[in-house]
CSV table of C-alpha atoms in Angstrom, one decimal:
chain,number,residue,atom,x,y,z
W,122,UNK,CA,-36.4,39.1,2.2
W,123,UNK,CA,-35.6,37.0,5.1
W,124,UNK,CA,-38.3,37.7,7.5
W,125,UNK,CA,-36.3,36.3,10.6
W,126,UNK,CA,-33.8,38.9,10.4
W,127,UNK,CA,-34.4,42.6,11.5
W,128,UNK,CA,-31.2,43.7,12.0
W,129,UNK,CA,-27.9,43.9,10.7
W,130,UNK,CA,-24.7,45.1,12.7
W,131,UNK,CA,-21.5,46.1,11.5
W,132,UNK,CA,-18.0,46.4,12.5
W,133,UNK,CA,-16.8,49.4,10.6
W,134,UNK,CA,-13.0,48.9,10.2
W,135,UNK,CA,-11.8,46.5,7.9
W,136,UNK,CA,-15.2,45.6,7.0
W,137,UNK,CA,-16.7,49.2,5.7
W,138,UNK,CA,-13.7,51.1,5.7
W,139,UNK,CA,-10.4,50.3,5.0
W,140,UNK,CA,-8.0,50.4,7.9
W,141,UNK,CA,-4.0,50.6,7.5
W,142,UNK,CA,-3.2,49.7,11.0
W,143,UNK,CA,-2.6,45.8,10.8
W,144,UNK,CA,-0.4,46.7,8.1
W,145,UNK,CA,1.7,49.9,9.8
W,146,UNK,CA,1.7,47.6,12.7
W,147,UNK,CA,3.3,44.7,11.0
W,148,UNK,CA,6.0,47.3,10.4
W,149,UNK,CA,7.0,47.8,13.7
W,150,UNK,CA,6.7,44.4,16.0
W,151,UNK,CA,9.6,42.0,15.6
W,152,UNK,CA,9.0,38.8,14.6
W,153,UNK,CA,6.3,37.6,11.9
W,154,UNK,CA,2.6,38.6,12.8
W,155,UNK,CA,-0.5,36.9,11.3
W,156,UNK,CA,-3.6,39.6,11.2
W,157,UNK,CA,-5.4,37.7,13.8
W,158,UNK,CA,-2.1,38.0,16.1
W,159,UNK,CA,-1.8,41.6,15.5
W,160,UNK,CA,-5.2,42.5,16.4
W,161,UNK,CA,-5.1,40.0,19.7
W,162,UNK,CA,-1.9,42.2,20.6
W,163,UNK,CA,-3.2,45.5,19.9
W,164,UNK,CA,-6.7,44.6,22.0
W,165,UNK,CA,-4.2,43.3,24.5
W,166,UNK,CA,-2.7,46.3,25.0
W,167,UNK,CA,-3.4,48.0,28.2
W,168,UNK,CA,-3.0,51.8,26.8
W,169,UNK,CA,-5.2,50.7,23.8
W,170,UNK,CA,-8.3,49.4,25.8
W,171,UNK,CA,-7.4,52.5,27.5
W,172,UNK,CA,-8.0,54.8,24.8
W,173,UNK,CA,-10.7,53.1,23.1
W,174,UNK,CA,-12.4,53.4,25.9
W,175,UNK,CA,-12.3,57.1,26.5
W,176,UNK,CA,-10.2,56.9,29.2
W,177,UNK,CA,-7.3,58.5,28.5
W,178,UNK,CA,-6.1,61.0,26.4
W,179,UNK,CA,-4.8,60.8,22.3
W,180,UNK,CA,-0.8,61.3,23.6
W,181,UNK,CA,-1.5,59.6,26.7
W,182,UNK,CA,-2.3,56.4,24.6
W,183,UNK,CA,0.2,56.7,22.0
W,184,UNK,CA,2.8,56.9,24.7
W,185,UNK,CA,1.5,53.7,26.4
W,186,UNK,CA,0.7,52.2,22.8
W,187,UNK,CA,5.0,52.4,22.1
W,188,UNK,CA,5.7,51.4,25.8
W,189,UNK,CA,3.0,48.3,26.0
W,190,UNK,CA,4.1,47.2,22.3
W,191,UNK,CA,7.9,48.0,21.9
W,192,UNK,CA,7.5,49.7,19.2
W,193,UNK,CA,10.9,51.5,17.4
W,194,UNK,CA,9.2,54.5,16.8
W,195,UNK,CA,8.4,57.9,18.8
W,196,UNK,CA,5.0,58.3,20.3
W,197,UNK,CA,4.4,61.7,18.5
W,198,UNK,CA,4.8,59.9,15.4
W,199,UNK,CA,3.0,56.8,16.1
W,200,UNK,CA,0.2,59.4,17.0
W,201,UNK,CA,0.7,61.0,13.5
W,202,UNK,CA,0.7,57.5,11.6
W,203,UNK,CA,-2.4,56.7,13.8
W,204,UNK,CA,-4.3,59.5,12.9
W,205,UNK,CA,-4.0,58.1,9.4
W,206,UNK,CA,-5.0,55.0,9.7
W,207,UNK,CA,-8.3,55.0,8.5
W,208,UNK,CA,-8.3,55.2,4.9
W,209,UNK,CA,-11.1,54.8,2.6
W,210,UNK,CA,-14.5,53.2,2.4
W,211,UNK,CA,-14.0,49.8,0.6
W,212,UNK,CA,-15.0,50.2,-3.1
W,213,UNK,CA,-18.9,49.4,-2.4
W,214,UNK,CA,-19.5,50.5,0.9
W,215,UNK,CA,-22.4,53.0,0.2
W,216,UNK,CA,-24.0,51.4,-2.3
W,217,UNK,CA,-24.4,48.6,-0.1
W,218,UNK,CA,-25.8,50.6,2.8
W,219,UNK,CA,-28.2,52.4,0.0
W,220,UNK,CA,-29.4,49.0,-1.0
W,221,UNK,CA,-30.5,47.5,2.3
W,222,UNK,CA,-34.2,47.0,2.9
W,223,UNK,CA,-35.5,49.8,4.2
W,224,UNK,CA,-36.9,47.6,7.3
W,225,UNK,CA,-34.1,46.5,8.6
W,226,UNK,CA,-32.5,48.3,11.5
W,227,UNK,CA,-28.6,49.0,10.4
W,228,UNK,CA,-26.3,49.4,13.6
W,229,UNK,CA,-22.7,49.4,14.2
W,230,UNK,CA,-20.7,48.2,17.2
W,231,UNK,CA,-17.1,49.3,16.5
W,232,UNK,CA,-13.6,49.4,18.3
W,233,UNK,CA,-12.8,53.0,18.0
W,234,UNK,CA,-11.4,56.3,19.0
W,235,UNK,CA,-12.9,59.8,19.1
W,236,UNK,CA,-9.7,61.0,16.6
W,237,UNK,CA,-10.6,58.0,14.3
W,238,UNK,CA,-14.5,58.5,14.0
W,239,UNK,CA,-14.4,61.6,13.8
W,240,UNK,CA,-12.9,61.1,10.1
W,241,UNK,CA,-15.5,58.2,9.4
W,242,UNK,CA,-18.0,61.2,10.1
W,243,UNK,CA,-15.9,63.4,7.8
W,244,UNK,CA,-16.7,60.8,4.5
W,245,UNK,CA,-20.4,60.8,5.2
W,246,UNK,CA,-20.4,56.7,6.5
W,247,UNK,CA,-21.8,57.4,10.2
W,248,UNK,CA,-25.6,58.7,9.1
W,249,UNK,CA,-26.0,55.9,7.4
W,250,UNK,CA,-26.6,53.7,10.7
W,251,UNK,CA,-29.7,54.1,12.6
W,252,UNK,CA,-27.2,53.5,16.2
W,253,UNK,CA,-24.0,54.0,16.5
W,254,UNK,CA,-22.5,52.0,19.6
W,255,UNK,CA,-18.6,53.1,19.5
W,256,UNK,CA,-16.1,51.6,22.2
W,257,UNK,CA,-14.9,55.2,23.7
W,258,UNK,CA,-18.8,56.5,24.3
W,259,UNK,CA,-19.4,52.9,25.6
W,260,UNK,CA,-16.5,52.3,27.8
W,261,UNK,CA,-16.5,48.4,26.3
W,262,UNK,CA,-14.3,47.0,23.7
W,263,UNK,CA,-15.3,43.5,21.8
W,264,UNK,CA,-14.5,40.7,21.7
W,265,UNK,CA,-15.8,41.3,25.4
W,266,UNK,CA,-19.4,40.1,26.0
W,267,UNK,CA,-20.7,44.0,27.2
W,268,UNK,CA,-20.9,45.7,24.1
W,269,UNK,CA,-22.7,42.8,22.5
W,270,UNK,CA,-25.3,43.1,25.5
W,271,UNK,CA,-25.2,46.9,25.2
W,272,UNK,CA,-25.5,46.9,21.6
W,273,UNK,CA,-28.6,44.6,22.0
W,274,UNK,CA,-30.1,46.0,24.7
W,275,UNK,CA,-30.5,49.2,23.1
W,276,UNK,CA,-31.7,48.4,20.1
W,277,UNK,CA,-34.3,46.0,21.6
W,278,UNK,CA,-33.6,43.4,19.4
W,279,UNK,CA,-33.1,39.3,19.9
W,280,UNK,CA,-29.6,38.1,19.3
W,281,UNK,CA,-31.3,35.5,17.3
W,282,UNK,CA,-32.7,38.2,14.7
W,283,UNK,CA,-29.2,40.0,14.3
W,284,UNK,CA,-26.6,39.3,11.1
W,285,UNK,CA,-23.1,40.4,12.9
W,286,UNK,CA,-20.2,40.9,10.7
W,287,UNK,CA,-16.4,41.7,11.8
W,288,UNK,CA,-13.2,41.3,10.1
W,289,UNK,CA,-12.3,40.0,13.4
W,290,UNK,CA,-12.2,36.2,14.2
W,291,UNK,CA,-12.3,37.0,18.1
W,292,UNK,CA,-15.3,39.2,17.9
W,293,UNK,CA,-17.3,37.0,15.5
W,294,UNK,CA,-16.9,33.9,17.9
W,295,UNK,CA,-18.5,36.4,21.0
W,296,UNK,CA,-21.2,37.1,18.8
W,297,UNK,CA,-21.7,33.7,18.2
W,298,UNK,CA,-21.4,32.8,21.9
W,299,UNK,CA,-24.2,35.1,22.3
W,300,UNK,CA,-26.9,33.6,19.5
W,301,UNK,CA,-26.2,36.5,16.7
W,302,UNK,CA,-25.9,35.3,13.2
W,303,UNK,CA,-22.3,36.5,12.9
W,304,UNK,CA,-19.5,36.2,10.0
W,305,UNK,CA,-16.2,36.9,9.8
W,306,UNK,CA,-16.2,39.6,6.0
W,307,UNK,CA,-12.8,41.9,5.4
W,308,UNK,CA,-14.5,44.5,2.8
W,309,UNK,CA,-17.8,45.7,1.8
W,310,UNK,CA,-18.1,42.8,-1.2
W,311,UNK,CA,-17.7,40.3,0.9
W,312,UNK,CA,-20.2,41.7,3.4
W,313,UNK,CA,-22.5,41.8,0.8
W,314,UNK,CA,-22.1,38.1,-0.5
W,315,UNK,CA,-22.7,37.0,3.4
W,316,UNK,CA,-26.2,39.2,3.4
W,317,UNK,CA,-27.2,37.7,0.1
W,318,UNK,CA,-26.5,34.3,1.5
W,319,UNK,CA,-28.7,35.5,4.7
W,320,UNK,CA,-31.5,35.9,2.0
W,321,UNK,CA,-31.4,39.8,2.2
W,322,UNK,CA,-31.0,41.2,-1.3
């Protein structure tokens, strides 16, 4: 194993578990949107950061959410669809997470909401981390530098020794910024390509 790594940290949606909001999203903005775009606008959005957060309430946001983004759809529907939006763990996810050496420290620093991680508790995903930083217990949402430095802080660890992976573009240049080992992986495979390429399986 890679000796100069002790800890790995991972986004959860669209990396571990498969997230339908791009795609729902696509749905209702005018005008063609590129993933990257999508998720610049959604973090852009002031009732998102809001709600990710912990600030403000589940209809709270999704009334904000249709208001900041135009959206042609009611908010007690968007709330609905949102609820939804986290689907399933990528085909892999667990047996990657099982198969991580034991020494390593396994983290994840995720943009998220109370509704939306309380169903990744429901499939069995969050005990598998030994911290959990979440952007609504935090107050921070990436690609801003203070959940990195949170994230790290806790976990007493040097950005140099930490593999980050987000599906994100954004995030992964932050990390990056910071001196983490970070990648850009959209599903569980992929992740584990990127840690066997690290020297970790």
């Amino acid at each position: 194993m890679n000796k100069s790594i002790s800890t790995i940290i991972f986004d959860v949606g669209g990396v571990l578990i498969q997230i339908d909001g791009v795609y729902a999203l696509s749905q209702l903005l005018e005008g063609a949107q590129t993933t990257d775009e999508i998720q610049r606008l959604w973090i852009s959005s002031p009732s998102v950061r809001a709600h990710e957060t912990g600030k403000i309430s589940a209809e709270e946001f999704s009334i904000g959410v249709v208001r900041d983004l135009r959206l042609k759809i009611p908010p007690k529907q968007f709330l609905a669809d949102f609820v939804n939006w986290v689907s399933r763990p990528f085909p892999g996810t667990f047996e990657l997470l099982d198969a991580l050496p034991q020494e390593l420290t396994i983290a994840a620093l995720s943009n998220t909401s109370a509704t939306h991680w309380e169903r990744i508790r429901s499939i069995g995903l969050a005990e598998k981390f030994d911290q959990v930083y979440l952007s609504h217990e935090i107050g921070h949402l990436k690609p801003d530098v203070e959940p990195f430095e949170i994230a790290l802080l806790g976990l007493g660890t040097p950005a140099d020794e930490v593999v980050f992976l987000d599906d994100s573009l954004d995030n992964v240049e932050t990390a990056l910024s910071m001196g983490l080992k970070a990648r850009r992986v959209e599903s569980a495979t992929h992740a584990r390509e990127v840690l066997s390429e690290y020297g970790l399986f």
